[in-house]
CSV table of C-alpha atoms in Angstrom, one decimal:
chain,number,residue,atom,x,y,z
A,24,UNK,CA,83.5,139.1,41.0
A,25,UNK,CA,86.0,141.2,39.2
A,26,UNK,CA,85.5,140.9,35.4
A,27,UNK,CA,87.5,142.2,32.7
A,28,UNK,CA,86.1,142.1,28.6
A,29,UNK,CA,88.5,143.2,25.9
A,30,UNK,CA,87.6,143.8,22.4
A,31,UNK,CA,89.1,145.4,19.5
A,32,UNK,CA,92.0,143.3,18.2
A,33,UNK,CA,91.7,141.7,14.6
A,34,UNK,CA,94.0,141.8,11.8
A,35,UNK,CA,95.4,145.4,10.4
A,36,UNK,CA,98.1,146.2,8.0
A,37,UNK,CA,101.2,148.1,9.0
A,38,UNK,CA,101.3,151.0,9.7
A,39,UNK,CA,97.7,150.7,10.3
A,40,UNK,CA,95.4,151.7,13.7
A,41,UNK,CA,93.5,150.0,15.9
A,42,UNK,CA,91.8,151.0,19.5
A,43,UNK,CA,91.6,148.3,22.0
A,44,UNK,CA,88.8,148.3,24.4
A,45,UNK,CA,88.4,146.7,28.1
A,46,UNK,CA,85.2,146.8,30.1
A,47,UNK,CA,85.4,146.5,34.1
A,48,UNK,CA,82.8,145.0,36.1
A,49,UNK,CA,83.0,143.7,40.0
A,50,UNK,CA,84.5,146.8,41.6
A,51,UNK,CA,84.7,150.3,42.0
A,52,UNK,CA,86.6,151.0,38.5
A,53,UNK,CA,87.6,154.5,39.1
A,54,UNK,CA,89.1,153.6,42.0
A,55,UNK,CA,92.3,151.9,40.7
A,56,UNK,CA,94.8,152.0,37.9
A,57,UNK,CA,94.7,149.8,34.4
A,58,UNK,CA,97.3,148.3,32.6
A,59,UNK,CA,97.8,146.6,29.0
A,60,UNK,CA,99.8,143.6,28.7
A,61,UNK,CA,101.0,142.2,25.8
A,62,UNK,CA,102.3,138.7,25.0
A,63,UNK,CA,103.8,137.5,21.3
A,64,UNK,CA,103.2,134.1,20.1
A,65,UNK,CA,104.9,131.7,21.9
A,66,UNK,CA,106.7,134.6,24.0
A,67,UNK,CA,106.9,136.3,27.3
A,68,UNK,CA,104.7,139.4,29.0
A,69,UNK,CA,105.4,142.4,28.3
A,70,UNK,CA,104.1,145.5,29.8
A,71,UNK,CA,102.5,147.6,27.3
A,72,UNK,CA,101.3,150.6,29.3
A,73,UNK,CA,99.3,152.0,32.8
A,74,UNK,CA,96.8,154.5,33.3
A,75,UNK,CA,96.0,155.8,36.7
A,76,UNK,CA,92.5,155.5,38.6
A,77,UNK,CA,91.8,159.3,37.9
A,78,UNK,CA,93.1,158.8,34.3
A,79,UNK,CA,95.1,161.9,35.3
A,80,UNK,CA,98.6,159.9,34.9
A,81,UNK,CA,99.6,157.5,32.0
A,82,UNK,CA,102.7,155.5,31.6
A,83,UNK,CA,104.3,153.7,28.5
A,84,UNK,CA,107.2,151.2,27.8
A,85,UNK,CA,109.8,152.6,25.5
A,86,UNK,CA,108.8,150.3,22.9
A,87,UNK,CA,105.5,151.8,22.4
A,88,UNK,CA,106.0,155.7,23.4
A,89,UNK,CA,104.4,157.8,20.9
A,90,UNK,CA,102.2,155.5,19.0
A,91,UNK,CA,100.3,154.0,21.7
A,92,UNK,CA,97.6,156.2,24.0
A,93,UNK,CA,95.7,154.7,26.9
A,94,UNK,CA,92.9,156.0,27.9
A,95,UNK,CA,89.9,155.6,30.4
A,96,UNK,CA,86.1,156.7,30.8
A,97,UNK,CA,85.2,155.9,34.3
A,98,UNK,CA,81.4,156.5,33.6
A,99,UNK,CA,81.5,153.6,31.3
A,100,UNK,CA,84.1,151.7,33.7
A,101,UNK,CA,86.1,150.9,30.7
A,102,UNK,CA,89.8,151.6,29.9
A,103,UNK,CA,90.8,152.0,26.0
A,104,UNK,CA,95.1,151.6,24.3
A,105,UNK,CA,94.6,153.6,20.8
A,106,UNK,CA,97.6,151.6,18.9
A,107,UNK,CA,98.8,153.4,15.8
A,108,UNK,CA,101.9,152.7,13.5
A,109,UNK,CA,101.3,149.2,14.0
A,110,UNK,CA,104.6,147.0,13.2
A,111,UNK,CA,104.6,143.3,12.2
A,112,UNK,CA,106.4,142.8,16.2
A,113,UNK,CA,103.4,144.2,17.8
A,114,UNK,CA,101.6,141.3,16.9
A,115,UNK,CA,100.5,139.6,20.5
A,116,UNK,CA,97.8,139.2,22.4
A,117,UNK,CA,96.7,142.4,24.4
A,118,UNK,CA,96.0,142.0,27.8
A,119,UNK,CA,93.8,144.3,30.0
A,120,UNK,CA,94.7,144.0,33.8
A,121,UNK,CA,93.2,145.5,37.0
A,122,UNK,CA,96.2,147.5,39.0
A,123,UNK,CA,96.3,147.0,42.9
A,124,UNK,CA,96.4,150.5,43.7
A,125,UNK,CA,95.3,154.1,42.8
A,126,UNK,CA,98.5,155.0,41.5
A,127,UNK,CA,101.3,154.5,40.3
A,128,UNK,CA,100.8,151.1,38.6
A,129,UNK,CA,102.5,148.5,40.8
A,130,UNK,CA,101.1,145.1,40.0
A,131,UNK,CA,98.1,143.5,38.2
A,132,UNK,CA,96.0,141.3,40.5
A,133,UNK,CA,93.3,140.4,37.8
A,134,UNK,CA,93.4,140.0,34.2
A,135,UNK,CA,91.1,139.8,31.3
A,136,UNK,CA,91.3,136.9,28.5
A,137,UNK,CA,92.4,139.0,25.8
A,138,UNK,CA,92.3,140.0,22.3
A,139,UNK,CA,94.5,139.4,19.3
A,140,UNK,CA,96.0,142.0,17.4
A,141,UNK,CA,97.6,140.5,14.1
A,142,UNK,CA,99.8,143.2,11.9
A,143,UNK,CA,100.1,141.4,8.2
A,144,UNK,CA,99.7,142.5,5.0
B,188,UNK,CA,113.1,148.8,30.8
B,189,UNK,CA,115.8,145.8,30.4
B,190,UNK,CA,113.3,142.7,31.2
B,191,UNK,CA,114.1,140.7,34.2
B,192,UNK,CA,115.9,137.6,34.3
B,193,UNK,CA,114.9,134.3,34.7
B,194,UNK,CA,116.1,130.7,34.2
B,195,UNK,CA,114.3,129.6,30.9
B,196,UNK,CA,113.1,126.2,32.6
B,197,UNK,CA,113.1,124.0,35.9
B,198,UNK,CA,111.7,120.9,36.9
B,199,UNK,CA,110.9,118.7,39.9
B,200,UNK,CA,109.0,115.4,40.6
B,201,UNK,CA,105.8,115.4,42.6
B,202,UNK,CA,106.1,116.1,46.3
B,203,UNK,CA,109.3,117.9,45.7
B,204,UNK,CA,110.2,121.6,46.0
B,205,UNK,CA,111.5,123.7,43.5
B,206,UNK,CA,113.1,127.6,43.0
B,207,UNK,CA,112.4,130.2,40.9
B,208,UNK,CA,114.8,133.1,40.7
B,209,UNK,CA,114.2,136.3,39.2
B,210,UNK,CA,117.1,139.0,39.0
B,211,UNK,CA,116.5,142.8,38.7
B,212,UNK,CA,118.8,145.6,39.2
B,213,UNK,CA,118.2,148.4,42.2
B,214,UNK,CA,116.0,150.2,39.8
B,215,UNK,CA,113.6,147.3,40.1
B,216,UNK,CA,113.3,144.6,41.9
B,217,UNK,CA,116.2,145.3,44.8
B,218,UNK,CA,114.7,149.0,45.4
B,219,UNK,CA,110.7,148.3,45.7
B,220,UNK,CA,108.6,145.9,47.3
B,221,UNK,CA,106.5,145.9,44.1
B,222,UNK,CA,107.8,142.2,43.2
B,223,UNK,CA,104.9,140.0,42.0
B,224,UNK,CA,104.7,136.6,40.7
B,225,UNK,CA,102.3,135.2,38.0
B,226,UNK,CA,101.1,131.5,36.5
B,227,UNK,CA,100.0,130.9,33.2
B,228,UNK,CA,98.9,127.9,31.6
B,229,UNK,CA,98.7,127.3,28.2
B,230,UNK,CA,96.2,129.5,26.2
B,231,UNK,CA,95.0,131.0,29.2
B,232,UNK,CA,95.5,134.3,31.2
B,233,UNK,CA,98.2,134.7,33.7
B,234,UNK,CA,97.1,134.4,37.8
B,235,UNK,CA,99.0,136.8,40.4
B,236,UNK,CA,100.0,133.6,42.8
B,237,UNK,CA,102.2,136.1,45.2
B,238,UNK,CA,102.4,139.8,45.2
B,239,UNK,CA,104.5,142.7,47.5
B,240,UNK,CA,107.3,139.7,47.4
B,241,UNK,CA,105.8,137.6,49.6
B,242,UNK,CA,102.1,137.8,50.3
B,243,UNK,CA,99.9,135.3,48.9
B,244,UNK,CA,96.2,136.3,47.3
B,245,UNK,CA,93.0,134.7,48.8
B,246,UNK,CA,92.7,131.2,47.2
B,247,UNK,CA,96.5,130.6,46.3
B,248,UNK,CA,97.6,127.3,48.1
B,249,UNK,CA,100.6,128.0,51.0
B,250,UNK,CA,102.4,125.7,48.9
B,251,UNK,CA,103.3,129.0,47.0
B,252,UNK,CA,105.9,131.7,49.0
B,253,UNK,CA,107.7,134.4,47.9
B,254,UNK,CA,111.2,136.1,49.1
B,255,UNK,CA,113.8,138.6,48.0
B,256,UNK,CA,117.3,139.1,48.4
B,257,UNK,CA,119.3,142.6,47.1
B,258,UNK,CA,118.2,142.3,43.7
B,259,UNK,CA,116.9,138.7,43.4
B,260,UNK,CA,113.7,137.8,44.0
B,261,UNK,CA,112.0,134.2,44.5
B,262,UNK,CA,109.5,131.7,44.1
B,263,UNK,CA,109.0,128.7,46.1
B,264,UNK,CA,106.8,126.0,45.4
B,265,UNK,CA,106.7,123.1,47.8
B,266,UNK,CA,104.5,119.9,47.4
B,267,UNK,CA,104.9,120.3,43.5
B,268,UNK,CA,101.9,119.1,42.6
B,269,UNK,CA,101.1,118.3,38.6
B,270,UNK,CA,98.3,121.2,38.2
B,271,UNK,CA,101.7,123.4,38.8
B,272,UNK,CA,103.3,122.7,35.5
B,273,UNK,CA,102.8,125.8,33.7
B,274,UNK,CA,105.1,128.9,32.8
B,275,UNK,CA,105.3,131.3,35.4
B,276,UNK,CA,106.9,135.3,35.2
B,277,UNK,CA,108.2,137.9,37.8
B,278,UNK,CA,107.0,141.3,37.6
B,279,UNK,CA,108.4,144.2,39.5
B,280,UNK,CA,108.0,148.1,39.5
B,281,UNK,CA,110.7,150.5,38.3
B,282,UNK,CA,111.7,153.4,38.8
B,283,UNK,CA,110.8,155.2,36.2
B,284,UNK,CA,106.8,154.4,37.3
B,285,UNK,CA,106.7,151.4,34.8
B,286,UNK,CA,106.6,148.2,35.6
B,287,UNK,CA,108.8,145.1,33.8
B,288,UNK,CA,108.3,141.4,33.7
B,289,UNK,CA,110.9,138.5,33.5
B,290,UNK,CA,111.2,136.2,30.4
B,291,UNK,CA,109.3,133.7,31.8
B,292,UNK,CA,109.9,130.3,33.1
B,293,UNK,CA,108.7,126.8,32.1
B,294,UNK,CA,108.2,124.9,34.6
B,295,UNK,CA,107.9,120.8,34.7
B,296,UNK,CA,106.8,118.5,37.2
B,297,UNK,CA,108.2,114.8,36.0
């Protein structure tokens, strides 16, 4: 059974850093590419960024290029999104979520429950 | 990355079927068969219900199909059922190796 844990979120002034964690268990980790997806209060999904199997190619919306960086450590099966320069509308609930393939990133088939990132002074 | 477009709600009565469109651009959903499909109820992850535009994971009822035309994708649920009412996104891959969701849809069985 595929199992994702993620861990990190809390609240954090802006500007401020955080780094988001997300343990895999249930299948061959290195295997396939990780995503972060994030969703507002009350809003939509949004893709946040992808990282693929080998951790040899990483991808990034426009809205977070250059203050996110996703990571991955296949010997611990887990996947990491360093979040700096955090903004009051990166508030959301992150999302870790198991690609389909290798690479690229194409879709997520199974997602983690979460963890909350609040940016407030 | 433009998100994808959706109608913000739709609703149907039990036993009936219902559409959900989602429109791309060729950059998207009209140039890959990376379209996916996703449930969510409230306070609790999303679910991949259809994926590659029209194949169904193990364990989603056939009550769920998929389909795409140019740009526009869709999601078909016949039999609505109440245990469907719940908000449910498109998600497609782009060319620029990212990948976009729609806005989301509500939907509501009466």
């Amino acid at each position: 059974e595929v199992q994702l844990l993620e861990s990190g979120g809390g609240l954090v002034q802006p500007g401020g850093s955080l780094r988001l964690s997300c343990r895999a268990s249930g299948f061959t980790f290195s295997r396939y590419a990780m995503n972060w997806v994030r969703q507002a209060p009350g809003k939509g999904l949004e893709w946040v960024s992808g990282i693929s199997g080998s951790g040899g190619s990483t991808y990034y919306a426009d809205s977070v290029k250059g203050r996110f960086t996703i990571s991955r450590d296949n010997s611990k099966n887990t996947v990491f999104l360093q979040v700096n320069s955090l903004r009051a509308e990166d508030t959301a609930v992150y999302y870790c979520a198991k690609d389909r393939y290798g690479d690229p990133v194409t879709f997520a088939d199974f997602w983690g429950q979460g963890t909350l990132v609040t940016v407030s002074s | 990355q433009s998100a994808l477009t959706q109608p913000a709600s739709v609703s149907g009565s039990p036993g009936q079927s219902i559409t959900i469109s989602c429109t791309g651009t060729s950059s998207d959903v009209g140039g890959y068969k990376y379209v996916s499909w996703y449930q969510q109820h409230p306070g609790k992850a999303p679910k991949l219900m259809i994926y590659d535009v029209s194949y169904r994971p193990s364990g989603v009822p056939d009550r769920f199909s998929g389909s795409k035309s140019g740009n526009t994708a869709s999601l078909t649920i016949s039999g609505l059922q109440t245990e469907d009412e719940a908000d449910y996104y498109c998600s497609s891959y782009t060319s620029s190796s990212t990948l976009v969701f729609g806005g989301g849809t509500k939907l509501t069985v009466l």
